[in-house]
mmCIF file of C-alpha atoms in Angstrom:
data_model
loop_
_atom_site.group_PDB
_atom_site.id
_atom_site.type_symbol
_atom_site.label_atom_id
_atom_site.label_comp_id
_atom_site.label_asym_id
_atom_site.label_seq_id
_atom_site.Cartn_x
_atom_site.Cartn_y
_atom_site.Cartn_z
ATOM 1 C CA MET Z 232 0.146 0.096 0.102
ATOM 2 C CA ALA Z 233 1.214 3.610 -0.676
ATOM 3 C CA GLY Z 234 0.611 4.284 2.997
ATOM 4 C CA SER Z 235 3.044 1.732 4.126
ATOM 5 C CA GLU Z 236 5.567 2.126 1.446
ATOM 6 C CA GLU Z 237 8.935 3.183 2.372
ATOM 7 C CA LYS Z 238 9.852 6.654 1.622
ATOM 8 C CA THR Z 239 13.469 6.670 0.255
ATOM 9 C CA GLU Z 240 13.168 9.266 -2.554
ATOM 10 C CA LYS Z 241 14.343 12.787 -2.486
ATOM 11 C CA PRO Z 242 11.588 15.525 -2.402
ATOM 12 C CA THR Z 243 10.654 16.861 -5.754
ATOM 13 C CA PRO Z 244 10.727 20.646 -6.436
ATOM 14 C CA LYS Z 245 6.902 20.607 -6.201
ATOM 15 C CA ARG Z 246 7.123 19.077 -2.836
ATOM 16 C CA LYS Z 247 9.709 21.479 -1.671
ATOM 17 C CA LYS Z 248 7.614 24.704 -2.738
ATOM 18 C CA GLN Z 249 4.520 22.978 -0.760
ATOM 19 C CA ALA Z 250 6.606 22.510 2.211
ATOM 20 C CA ARG Z 251 7.789 26.106 2.072
ATOM 21 C CA LYS Z 252 4.172 27.281 1.897
ATOM 22 C CA ASP Z 253 3.435 25.101 5.068
ATOM 23 C CA GLY Z 254 6.363 26.598 6.938
ATOM 24 C CA GLN Z 255 8.561 23.180 6.775
ATOM 25 C CA VAL Z 256 11.861 25.116 6.224
ATOM 26 C CA PRO Z 257 15.172 24.223 7.877
ATOM 27 C CA ARG Z 258 15.716 27.223 10.038
ATOM 28 C CA THR Z 259 17.579 27.666 13.551
ATOM 29 C CA PRO Z 260 16.459 30.819 15.457
ATOM 30 C CA GLU Z 261 19.776 30.661 17.393
ATOM 31 C CA LEU Z 262 21.911 31.893 14.392
ATOM 32 C CA GLY Z 263 20.699 35.483 14.650
ATOM 33 C CA GLY Z 264 21.264 35.456 18.231
ATOM 34 C CA TRP Z 265 24.655 34.237 17.897
ATOM 35 C CA LEU Z 266 25.685 36.457 15.118
ATOM 36 C CA GLY Z 267 24.357 39.521 17.069
ATOM 37 C CA LEU Z 268 26.481 38.551 19.996
ATOM 38 C CA LEU Z 269 29.528 38.242 17.761
ATOM 39 C CA VAL Z 270 28.747 41.773 16.234
ATOM 40 C CA VAL Z 271 28.333 43.037 19.587
ATOM 41 C CA SER Z 272 31.954 41.624 20.762
ATOM 42 C CA LEU Z 273 33.471 43.163 17.817
ATOM 43 C CA ALA Z 274 31.895 46.321 18.372
ATOM 44 C CA MET Z 275 32.313 46.729 22.270
ATOM 45 C CA GLY Z 276 35.697 47.854 22.303
ATOM 46 C CA PRO Z 277 35.586 50.695 20.180
ATOM 47 C CA LEU Z 278 31.977 51.633 21.569
ATOM 48 C CA LEU Z 279 33.267 51.467 25.113
ATOM 49 C CA ASP Z 280 36.198 53.382 24.474
ATOM 50 C CA HIS Z 281 34.294 56.110 22.700
ATOM 51 C CA GLU Z 282 31.756 56.223 25.573
ATOM 52 C CA LEU Z 283 34.477 56.339 28.368
ATOM 53 C CA ASP Z 284 35.772 59.606 26.643
ATOM 54 C CA ALA Z 285 32.366 61.064 26.435
ATOM 55 C CA LEU Z 286 32.006 60.178 30.094
ATOM 56 C CA ARG Z 287 35.177 61.777 31.053
ATOM 57 C CA THR Z 288 34.351 64.909 29.192
ATOM 58 C CA MET Z 289 30.821 65.167 30.515
ATOM 59 C CA MET Z 290 32.245 64.593 34.188
ATOM 60 C CA ALA Z 291 34.800 67.318 33.729
ATOM 61 C CA THR Z 292 32.236 69.698 32.349
ATOM 62 C CA SER Z 293 29.792 68.730 35.198
ATOM 63 C CA LEU Z 294 32.746 69.414 37.698
ATOM 64 C CA ARG Z 295 33.654 72.856 36.206
ATOM 65 C CA SER Z 296 30.082 73.852 36.193
ATOM 66 C CA ALA Z 297 29.586 73.150 39.867
ATOM 67 C CA SER Z 298 31.026 76.502 40.599
ATOM 68 C CA ASP Z 299 28.152 78.340 39.066
ATOM 69 C CA PRO Z 300 25.257 75.781 38.769
ATOM 70 C CA SER Z 301 22.127 76.962 36.498
ATOM 71 C CA VAL Z 302 19.072 75.207 35.254
ATOM 72 C CA PRO Z 303 19.944 75.804 31.461
ATOM 73 C CA LEU Z 304 23.362 74.251 31.999
ATOM 74 C CA ALA Z 305 21.868 71.234 33.678
ATOM 75 C CA LEU Z 306 19.645 70.628 30.888
ATOM 76 C CA THR Z 307 22.232 70.907 28.306
ATOM 77 C CA LEU Z 308 24.327 68.161 30.211
ATOM 78 C CA LEU Z 309 21.312 65.839 30.319
ATOM 79 C CA GLY Z 310 20.437 66.410 26.829
ATOM 80 C CA ASP Z 311 24.300 65.676 25.911
ATOM 81 C CA ALA Z 312 24.023 62.390 27.860
ATOM 82 C CA GLY Z 313 20.644 61.325 26.181
ATOM 83 C CA ARG Z 314 22.022 61.958 22.905
ATOM 84 C CA HIS Z 315 25.062 59.725 23.514
ATOM 85 C CA VAL Z 316 22.750 57.159 24.837
ATOM 86 C CA PHE Z 317 20.330 57.220 21.974
ATOM 87 C CA LEU Z 318 23.246 57.098 19.471
ATOM 88 C CA THR Z 319 24.901 54.243 21.109
ATOM 89 C CA LEU Z 320 21.575 52.267 21.233
ATOM 90 C CA LEU Z 321 20.778 53.249 17.759
ATOM 91 C CA VAL Z 322 24.111 51.915 16.473
ATOM 92 C CA LEU Z 323 23.737 48.560 18.483
ATOM 93 C CA GLY Z 324 19.869 48.167 17.344
ATOM 94 C CA SER Z 325 20.717 48.884 13.603
ATOM 95 C CA MET Z 326 23.507 46.333 13.650
ATOM 96 C CA MET Z 327 21.424 43.658 15.380
ATOM 97 C CA LEU Z 328 18.537 44.525 12.717
ATOM 98 C CA VAL Z 329 20.887 43.915 9.773
ATOM 99 C CA VAL Z 330 22.271 40.749 11.534
ATOM 100 C CA GLY Z 331 18.669 39.420 11.800
ATOM 101 C CA VAL Z 332 17.974 40.230 8.311
ATOM 102 C CA VAL Z 333 21.250 38.555 7.015
ATOM 103 C CA SER Z 334 20.496 35.417 9.279
ATOM 104 C CA ALA Z 335 17.014 35.171 7.922
ATOM 105 C CA LEU Z 336 18.374 35.323 4.117
ATOM 106 C CA ALA Z 337 20.949 32.810 4.915
ATOM 107 C CA GLN Z 338 18.461 30.164 5.934
ATOM 108 C CA GLY Z 339 16.187 30.514 2.877
ATOM 109 C CA GLY Z 340 14.900 34.021 3.064
ATOM 110 C CA PHE Z 341 11.589 35.424 4.445
ATOM 111 C CA TYR Z 342 8.302 33.523 4.046
ATOM 112 C CA LEU Z 343 4.824 33.814 5.152
ATOM 113 C CA SER Z 344 2.953 30.356 6.010
ATOM 114 C CA PRO Z 345 -0.786 31.248 6.690
ATOM 115 C CA LYS Z 346 -1.290 27.351 7.284
ATOM 116 C CA LEU Z 347 0.742 27.748 10.622
ATOM 117 C CA ALA Z 348 -1.360 30.480 11.838
ATOM 118 C CA LYS Z 349 -4.730 28.406 11.450
ATOM 119 C CA PRO Z 350 -6.092 26.617 14.494
ATOM 120 C CA ASP Z 351 -5.282 22.902 14.152
ATOM 121 C CA ALA Z 352 -6.990 20.221 16.477
ATOM 122 C CA LYS Z 353 -4.101 17.853 15.832
ATOM 123 C CA LYS Z 354 -1.817 20.246 17.809
ATOM 124 C CA LEU Z 355 -4.100 19.456 20.826
ATOM 125 C CA ASP Z 356 -3.215 15.707 20.364
ATOM 126 C CA PRO Z 357 -1.873 14.531 23.805
ATOM 127 C CA VAL Z 358 -0.139 11.568 22.090
ATOM 128 C CA LYS Z 359 1.625 13.638 19.653
ATOM 129 C CA GLY Z 360 2.521 16.003 22.280
ATOM 130 C CA ALA Z 361 4.124 13.463 24.389
ATOM 131 C CA LYS Z 362 6.085 12.345 21.274
ATOM 132 C CA ARG Z 363 7.299 15.828 20.879
ATOM 133 C CA LEU Z 364 8.159 16.192 24.659
ATOM 134 C CA PHE Z 365 10.141 12.998 24.898
ATOM 135 C CA GLY Z 366 10.876 12.269 21.025
ATOM 136 C CA PRO Z 367 14.237 12.739 19.322
ATOM 137 C CA HIS Z 368 13.653 16.458 18.810
ATOM 138 C CA ALA Z 369 13.280 17.145 22.322
ATOM 139 C CA ALA Z 370 16.393 15.113 23.239
ATOM 140 C CA TRP Z 371 18.209 17.193 20.918
ATOM 141 C CA GLU Z 372 16.935 20.409 22.342
ATOM 142 C CA GLY Z 373 18.019 19.212 25.595
ATOM 143 C CA VAL Z 374 21.551 18.295 24.321
ATOM 144 C CA LYS Z 375 21.596 21.880 22.913
ATOM 145 C CA VAL Z 376 20.795 23.488 26.363
ATOM 146 C CA LEU Z 377 23.325 21.473 28.222
ATOM 147 C CA GLY Z 378 26.091 21.856 25.407
ATOM 148 C CA LYS Z 379 25.299 25.869 25.514
ATOM 149 C CA SER Z 380 25.394 26.027 29.145
ATOM 150 C CA ALA Z 381 28.730 23.946 29.549
ATOM 151 C CA VAL Z 382 30.445 25.973 26.934
ATOM 152 C CA VAL Z 383 29.401 29.427 28.298
ATOM 153 C CA GLY Z 384 30.304 28.385 31.673
ATOM 154 C CA PHE Z 385 33.718 27.134 30.678
ATOM 155 C CA LEU Z 386 34.585 30.119 28.812
ATOM 156 C CA ALA Z 387 33.164 32.497 31.634
ATOM 157 C CA TRP Z 388 35.310 30.662 34.297
ATOM 158 C CA GLY Z 389 38.386 31.201 31.967
ATOM 159 C CA ALA Z 390 37.768 34.985 31.648
ATOM 160 C CA VAL Z 391 36.992 35.291 35.383
ATOM 161 C CA LYS Z 392 40.174 33.554 36.268
ATOM 162 C CA SER Z 393 42.376 35.692 33.826
ATOM 163 C CA MET Z 394 40.793 38.900 35.435
ATOM 164 C CA MET Z 395 41.353 37.755 39.093
ATOM 165 C CA PRO Z 396 44.843 39.419 39.465
ATOM 166 C CA LEU Z 397 43.178 42.870 38.616
ATOM 167 C CA VAL Z 398 41.086 42.725 41.669
ATOM 168 C CA GLY Z 399 42.698 44.294 44.751
ATOM 169 C CA GLY Z 400 43.057 48.002 43.756
ATOM 170 C CA ILE Z 401 46.833 47.957 42.887
ATOM 171 C CA LEU Z 402 46.435 49.019 39.253
ATOM 172 C CA PRO Z 403 44.914 52.524 38.408
ATOM 173 C CA ILE Z 404 41.043 52.412 37.649
ATOM 174 C CA GLY Z 405 41.702 53.329 33.585
ATOM 175 C CA VAL Z 406 44.058 50.348 33.322
ATOM 176 C CA VAL Z 407 41.585 47.941 35.201
ATOM 177 C CA LEU Z 408 38.673 49.180 32.955
ATOM 178 C CA HIS Z 409 40.650 48.849 29.903
ATOM 179 C CA GLN Z 410 41.692 45.234 30.782
ATOM 180 C CA VAL Z 411 38.251 44.336 31.994
ATOM 181 C CA THR Z 412 36.765 45.606 28.711
ATOM 182 C CA ALA Z 413 39.180 43.446 26.749
ATOM 183 C CA GLU Z 414 38.658 40.587 28.659
ATOM 184 C CA VAL Z 415 34.976 40.854 28.180
ATOM 185 C CA SER Z 416 35.227 41.472 24.528
ATOM 186 C CA ARG Z 417 37.339 38.281 24.148
ATOM 187 C CA LEU Z 418 34.878 36.383 26.339
ATOM 188 C CA LEU Z 419 31.861 37.516 24.310
ATOM 189 C CA LEU Z 420 33.669 36.764 20.985
ATOM 190 C CA SER Z 421 34.658 33.273 22.163
ATOM 191 C CA VAL Z 422 30.909 32.570 23.244
ATOM 192 C CA ALA Z 423 29.556 33.964 19.859
ATOM 193 C CA VAL Z 424 32.086 31.854 17.849
ATOM 194 C CA ALA Z 425 31.316 28.777 19.926
ATOM 195 C CA GLY Z 426 27.633 29.612 19.535
ATOM 196 C CA LEU Z 427 27.842 29.814 15.878
ATOM 197 C CA VAL Z 428 29.375 26.453 15.719
ATOM 198 C CA MET Z 429 26.443 25.102 17.579
ATOM 199 C CA ALA Z 430 24.039 26.775 15.392
ATOM 200 C CA ALA Z 431 25.753 25.290 12.551
ATOM 201 C CA ALA Z 432 25.310 21.956 14.210
ATOM 202 C CA ASP Z 433 21.601 22.704 14.819
ATOM 203 C CA TYR Z 434 20.807 24.013 11.284
ATOM 204 C CA ALA Z 435 22.382 20.691 9.814
ATOM 205 C CA MET Z 436 20.119 18.884 12.163
ATOM 206 C CA MET Z 437 17.022 20.698 11.216
ATOM 207 C CA ARG Z 438 17.858 20.295 7.559
ATOM 208 C CA ARG Z 439 18.317 16.570 8.136
ATOM 209 C CA ARG Z 440 14.872 16.224 9.883
ATOM 210 C CA ILE Z 441 13.074 18.490 7.415
ATOM 211 C CA GLY Z 442 14.540 16.562 4.769
ATOM 212 C CA LYS Z 443 13.462 13.132 6.148
ATOM 213 C CA GLN Z 444 10.262 14.454 6.607
ATOM 214 C CA LEU Z 445 9.941 15.503 2.943
ATOM 215 C CA ARG Z 446 11.027 12.135 1.481
ATOM 216 C CA MET Z 447 8.598 10.602 -0.850
ATOM 217 C CA SER Z 448 7.718 7.215 -2.052
ATOM 218 C CA HIS Z 449 7.696 5.769 -5.472
ATOM 219 C CA SER Z 450 4.093 5.737 -5.519
ATOM 220 C CA GLU Z 451 4.023 9.323 -4.330
ATOM 221 C CA ILE Z 452 6.405 10.522 -6.918
ATOM 222 C CA LYS Z 453 4.373 8.725 -9.828
ATOM 223 C CA GLN Z 454 1.199 10.335 -8.590
ATOM 224 C CA GLU Z 455 2.804 13.533 -8.617
ATOM 225 C CA HIS Z 456 3.962 13.121 -12.156
ATOM 226 C CA LYS Z 457 0.527 12.031 -13.107
ATOM 227 C CA GLN Z 458 -1.146 14.748 -11.673
ATOM 228 C CA ALA Z 459 1.574 17.256 -13.390
ATOM 229 C CA GLU Z 460 1.422 15.613 -16.793
ATOM 230 C CA GLY Z 461 -2.362 14.621 -16.661
ATOM 231 C CA ASP Z 462 -3.779 11.226 -16.377
ATOM 232 C CA PRO Z 463 -2.969 9.074 -19.333
ATOM 233 C CA LEU Z 464 -6.400 7.826 -19.703
ATOM 234 C CA VAL Z 465 -7.901 11.586 -19.722
ATOM 235 C CA LYS Z 466 -4.920 12.369 -22.169
ATOM 236 C CA GLY Z 467 -6.049 9.511 -24.329
ATOM 237 C CA ALA Z 468 -9.589 10.770 -24.109
ATOM 238 C CA ILE Z 469 -8.859 14.192 -25.105
ATOM 239 C CA ARG Z 470 -6.516 12.994 -27.953
ATOM 240 C CA ALA Z 471 -9.278 10.766 -29.133
ATOM 241 C CA ARG Z 472 -11.669 13.769 -29.296
ATOM 242 C CA GLN Z 473 -9.201 15.953 -31.180
ATOM 243 C CA MET Z 474 -8.353 13.206 -33.788
ATOM 244 C CA ALA Z 475 -12.291 12.999 -34.143
ATOM 245 C CA ALA Z 476 -12.857 16.651 -34.629
ATOM 246 C CA ALA Z 477 -9.792 16.728 -37.035
ATOM 247 C CA ARG Z 478 -11.540 13.754 -38.941
ATOM 248 C CA ASN Z 479 -14.936 15.678 -38.909
ATOM 249 C CA ARG Z 480 -13.195 18.672 -40.551
ATOM 250 C CA MET Z 481 -11.627 16.478 -43.096
ATOM 251 C CA ILE Z 482 -14.841 14.909 -44.019
ATOM 252 C CA ALA Z 483 -16.591 18.338 -44.456
ATOM 253 C CA ASP Z 484 -13.866 19.382 -46.837
ATOM 254 C CA VAL Z 485 -14.457 16.583 -49.025
ATOM 255 C CA ALA Z 486 -17.351 18.697 -50.505
ATOM 256 C CA THR Z 487 -14.713 21.077 -51.756
ATOM 257 C CA ALA Z 488 -12.723 18.432 -53.610
ATOM 258 C CA ASP Z 489 -12.409 18.316 -57.386
ATOM 259 C CA VAL Z 490 -11.895 14.655 -57.545
ATOM 260 C CA LEU Z 491 -11.816 11.428 -55.328
ATOM 261 C CA LEU Z 492 -9.348 8.709 -56.232
ATOM 262 C CA VAL Z 493 -10.358 5.383 -54.840
ATOM 263 C CA ASN Z 494 -8.649 1.919 -54.821
ATOM 264 C CA PRO Z 495 -11.406 1.007 -55.406
ATOM 265 C CA THR Z 496 -12.985 0.557 -51.979
ATOM 266 C CA HIS Z 497 -10.106 0.242 -49.445
ATOM 267 C CA VAL Z 498 -8.321 3.759 -50.072
ATOM 268 C CA ALA Z 499 -9.689 7.094 -51.001
ATOM 269 C CA VAL Z 500 -7.684 10.322 -51.463
ATOM 270 C CA ALA Z 501 -9.732 13.678 -52.248
ATOM 271 C CA LEU Z 502 -7.825 16.158 -54.227
ATOM 272 C CA ARG Z 503 -8.464 19.960 -54.786
ATOM 273 C CA TYR Z 504 -6.855 22.016 -57.564
ATOM 274 C CA ASP Z 505 -6.519 25.794 -57.191
ATOM 275 C CA PRO Z 506 -4.309 27.312 -59.854
ATOM 276 C CA GLU Z 507 -3.428 30.347 -57.505
ATOM 277 C CA GLN Z 508 -1.972 27.850 -54.793
ATOM 278 C CA GLY Z 509 0.132 25.679 -57.279
ATOM 279 C CA ALA Z 510 0.063 22.129 -57.227
ATOM 280 C CA PRO Z 511 -3.145 20.050 -56.168
ATOM 281 C CA ARG Z 512 -3.542 19.528 -52.390
ATOM 282 C CA VAL Z 513 -4.842 16.541 -50.484
ATOM 283 C CA VAL Z 514 -8.263 17.661 -48.612
ATOM 284 C CA ALA Z 515 -9.116 14.125 -47.343
ATOM 285 C CA ARG Z 516 -7.456 10.760 -47.154
ATOM 286 C CA GLY Z 517 -8.412 7.601 -45.473
ATOM 287 C CA ALA Z 518 -8.601 3.753 -45.632
ATOM 288 C CA GLY Z 519 -11.097 1.356 -44.643
ATOM 289 C CA ALA Z 520 -14.147 2.720 -42.765
ATOM 290 C CA ILE Z 521 -12.804 6.454 -43.155
ATOM 291 C CA ALA Z 522 -12.437 5.595 -46.985
ATOM 292 C CA ALA Z 523 -16.224 4.401 -47.101
ATOM 293 C CA ARG Z 524 -17.145 7.512 -45.243
ATOM 294 C CA ILE Z 525 -15.390 9.590 -47.677
ATOM 295 C CA ARG Z 526 -16.984 7.925 -50.555
ATOM 296 C CA SER Z 527 -20.507 8.486 -49.258
ATOM 297 C CA VAL Z 528 -19.843 12.039 -48.577
ATOM 298 C CA ALA Z 529 -18.351 12.532 -52.042
ATOM 299 C CA ALA Z 530 -21.289 10.736 -53.699
ATOM 300 C CA GLU Z 531 -23.694 12.988 -51.715
ATOM 301 C CA GLU Z 532 -21.591 16.173 -52.730
ATOM 302 C CA ARG Z 533 -21.562 14.980 -56.528
ATOM 303 C CA VAL Z 534 -17.561 14.762 -56.392
ATOM 304 C CA PRO Z 535 -16.695 12.423 -59.101
ATOM 305 C CA LEU Z 536 -14.991 9.187 -58.264
ATOM 306 C CA VAL Z 537 -11.975 7.980 -60.387
ATOM 307 C CA GLN Z 538 -10.919 4.309 -59.759
ATOM 308 C CA ASP Z 539 -7.121 4.520 -60.150
ATOM 309 C CA VAL Z 540 -5.385 1.719 -57.828
ATOM 310 C CA PRO Z 541 -1.642 2.683 -58.304
ATOM 311 C CA LEU Z 542 -2.249 6.414 -58.162
ATOM 312 C CA ALA Z 543 -4.547 6.221 -55.255
ATOM 313 C CA ARG Z 544 -2.177 4.263 -53.094
ATOM 314 C CA ALA Z 545 0.847 6.228 -54.066
ATOM 315 C CA LEU Z 546 -0.757 9.357 -53.029
ATOM 316 C CA TYR Z 547 -2.105 7.807 -49.742
ATOM 317 C CA ARG Z 548 1.396 6.618 -48.943
ATOM 318 C CA HIS Z 549 3.284 9.731 -49.666
ATOM 319 C CA CYS Z 550 0.696 12.558 -48.790
ATOM 320 C CA GLN Z 551 -0.911 13.893 -45.722
ATOM 321 C CA VAL Z 552 -3.966 16.100 -45.376
ATOM 322 C CA GLY Z 553 -3.202 19.616 -46.530
ATOM 323 C CA GLN Z 554 0.026 18.707 -48.344
ATOM 324 C CA GLU Z 555 0.756 19.115 -52.016
ATOM 325 C CA ILE Z 556 1.163 16.165 -54.150
ATOM 326 C CA PRO Z 557 4.632 15.002 -54.985
ATOM 327 C CA ARG Z 558 6.403 16.441 -58.076
ATOM 328 C CA GLU Z 559 6.771 12.992 -59.499
ATOM 329 C CA LEU Z 560 2.844 12.564 -59.617
ATOM 330 C CA TRP Z 561 2.164 15.805 -61.211
ATOM 331 C CA ALA Z 562 1.618 14.176 -64.717
ATOM 332 C CA ALA Z 563 -0.557 11.439 -63.554
ATOM 333 C CA VAL Z 564 -2.712 13.666 -61.482
ATOM 334 C CA ALA Z 565 -2.952 16.151 -64.319
ATOM 335 C CA GLN Z 566 -4.465 13.488 -66.600
ATOM 336 C CA VAL Z 567 -7.388 12.805 -64.282
ATOM 337 C CA LEU Z 568 -7.985 16.315 -63.385
ATOM 338 C CA ALA Z 569 -8.024 17.251 -67.233
ATOM 339 C CA PHE Z 570 -10.533 14.419 -67.630
ATOM 340 C CA VAL Z 571 -12.580 15.797 -64.385
ATOM 341 C CA LEU Z 572 -12.651 19.275 -65.339
ATOM 342 C CA SER Z 573 -13.407 18.546 -69.122
ATOM 343 C CA ARG Z 574 -16.729 16.611 -67.756
ATOM 344 C CA ARG Z 575 -17.471 19.668 -65.371
ATOM 345 C CA HIS Z 576 -17.415 21.987 -68.527
ATOM 346 C CA ALA Z 577 -19.895 20.102 -70.093
ATOM 347 C CA GLY Z 578 -22.148 20.245 -67.239
ATOM 348 C CA GLN Z 579 -21.540 16.481 -65.995
ATOM 349 C CA TYR Z 580 -20.808 16.146 -62.117
ATOM 350 C CA GLY Z 581 -20.557 13.243 -59.905
ATOM 351 C CA GLY Z 582 -20.485 9.783 -60.964
ATOM 352 C CA GLU Z 583 -17.886 6.865 -60.836
ATOM 353 C CA HIS Z 584 -15.277 6.648 -63.536
ATOM 354 C CA ARG Z 585 -12.205 4.445 -64.571
ATOM 355 C CA THR Z 586 -9.138 6.217 -64.659
ATOM 356 C CA PRO Z 587 -8.345 8.036 -68.089
ATOM 357 C CA ARG Z 588 -4.479 7.228 -67.835
ATOM 358 C CA ARG Z 589 -3.465 4.716 -70.354
ATOM 359 C CA THR Z 590 -0.760 3.031 -68.107
ATOM 360 C CA ASP Z 591 -0.549 1.761 -64.636
ATOM 361 C CA GLU Z 592 3.076 2.677 -64.043
ATOM 362 C CA LEU Z 593 4.062 5.547 -61.970
ATOM 363 C CA PRO Z 594 7.706 6.964 -61.309
ATOM 364 C CA GLU Z 595 9.164 6.489 -58.154
ATOM 365 C CA VAL Z 596 8.444 8.940 -55.535
ATOM 366 C CA LEU Z 597 11.260 10.036 -53.519
ATOM 367 C CA ALA Z 598 11.183 10.524 -49.669
ATOM 368 C CA LEU Z 599 10.793 13.838 -48.346
ATOM 369 C CA SER Z 600 14.504 14.148 -47.071
ATOM 370 C CA ARG Z 601 15.709 12.920 -50.688
ATOM 371 C CA ARG Z 602 13.403 15.443 -52.249
ATOM 372 C CA ARG Z 603 14.879 18.306 -50.216
ATOM 373 C CA ARG Z 604 18.481 17.103 -50.815
ATOM 374 C CA ALA Z 605 17.688 16.838 -54.689
ATOM 375 C CA ALA Z 606 16.127 20.293 -54.583
ATOM 376 C CA GLU Z 607 19.160 21.984 -52.814
ATOM 377 C CA GLY Z 608 21.660 20.383 -55.128
ATOM 378 C CA ALA Z 609 19.431 21.741 -58.196
#
């Protein structure tokens, strides 16, 4: 059965596109956070140095203004402090925004999945909820939490241990702040790099899990191809209707023919001659039952029937509906048309006649490819 068939085939592009609409996209939310931490760790040193310089300038200005305090001066100092804080937060916020956009684009871009927002009763299934809590995905989430805690704790302990000699008040406060800033920046950088490695592992796991969920069985692939290309039965029925419509149009064109060449009952080829269009053209052809129907319509429309076995066979073999007759058969067909047109000028229409040609021999008709090569050589 298709439901129990093993799913071993890679998902088709259509399946991937549908999965994306349904929100099944490999994505880890931790990538943006760790990238943001990396950016902060790289920008912390220059930002802190700039803010410390600004803080020293503001403190010096505040101390100098203490001798002659005033409300406008206090408001000016408060506005300067607010601008520094706002610019710092604006720079950090802009960097985090750019990092979030980049991380989303790196994981497949932005997408909206209305299906995820719809209420689904299956999400309230306690059995499936228990599987989510105690399944492989939950185990992997637990491993991630323990791994992140262990890595951050180890790196933090190393950073605190390296800063222990600075405690005690022996070094100037400026040196201590500089060293602490450098150690904190290195700590954040190390944590960010380790976090990015863990985020890459999480993304690989998510990609593997989603890929496993999207795998398809042979029957599903066949069913998808059938839906994309159309059911063979439906296509066959459409093709049959198209052929029937073309056959009906061909039968209707028999009334416009000048002559119908027959053999005498198995093959029928109707020809029409228009001097402005060049050589005579085949307007209808058929064998067996179709030939009988062509003969019947020709009799009703008073199209003359000429029995010419070799010529009818040759035209049926080498011509399709709408094509001009081969050059090799022009002379033979011209004799038949001359006979038919002479009777028409005399006011005689329809009827069955023997061929006016005095010989059954016909020249060899070249194949289409050989005919084209001969024309090009000429």
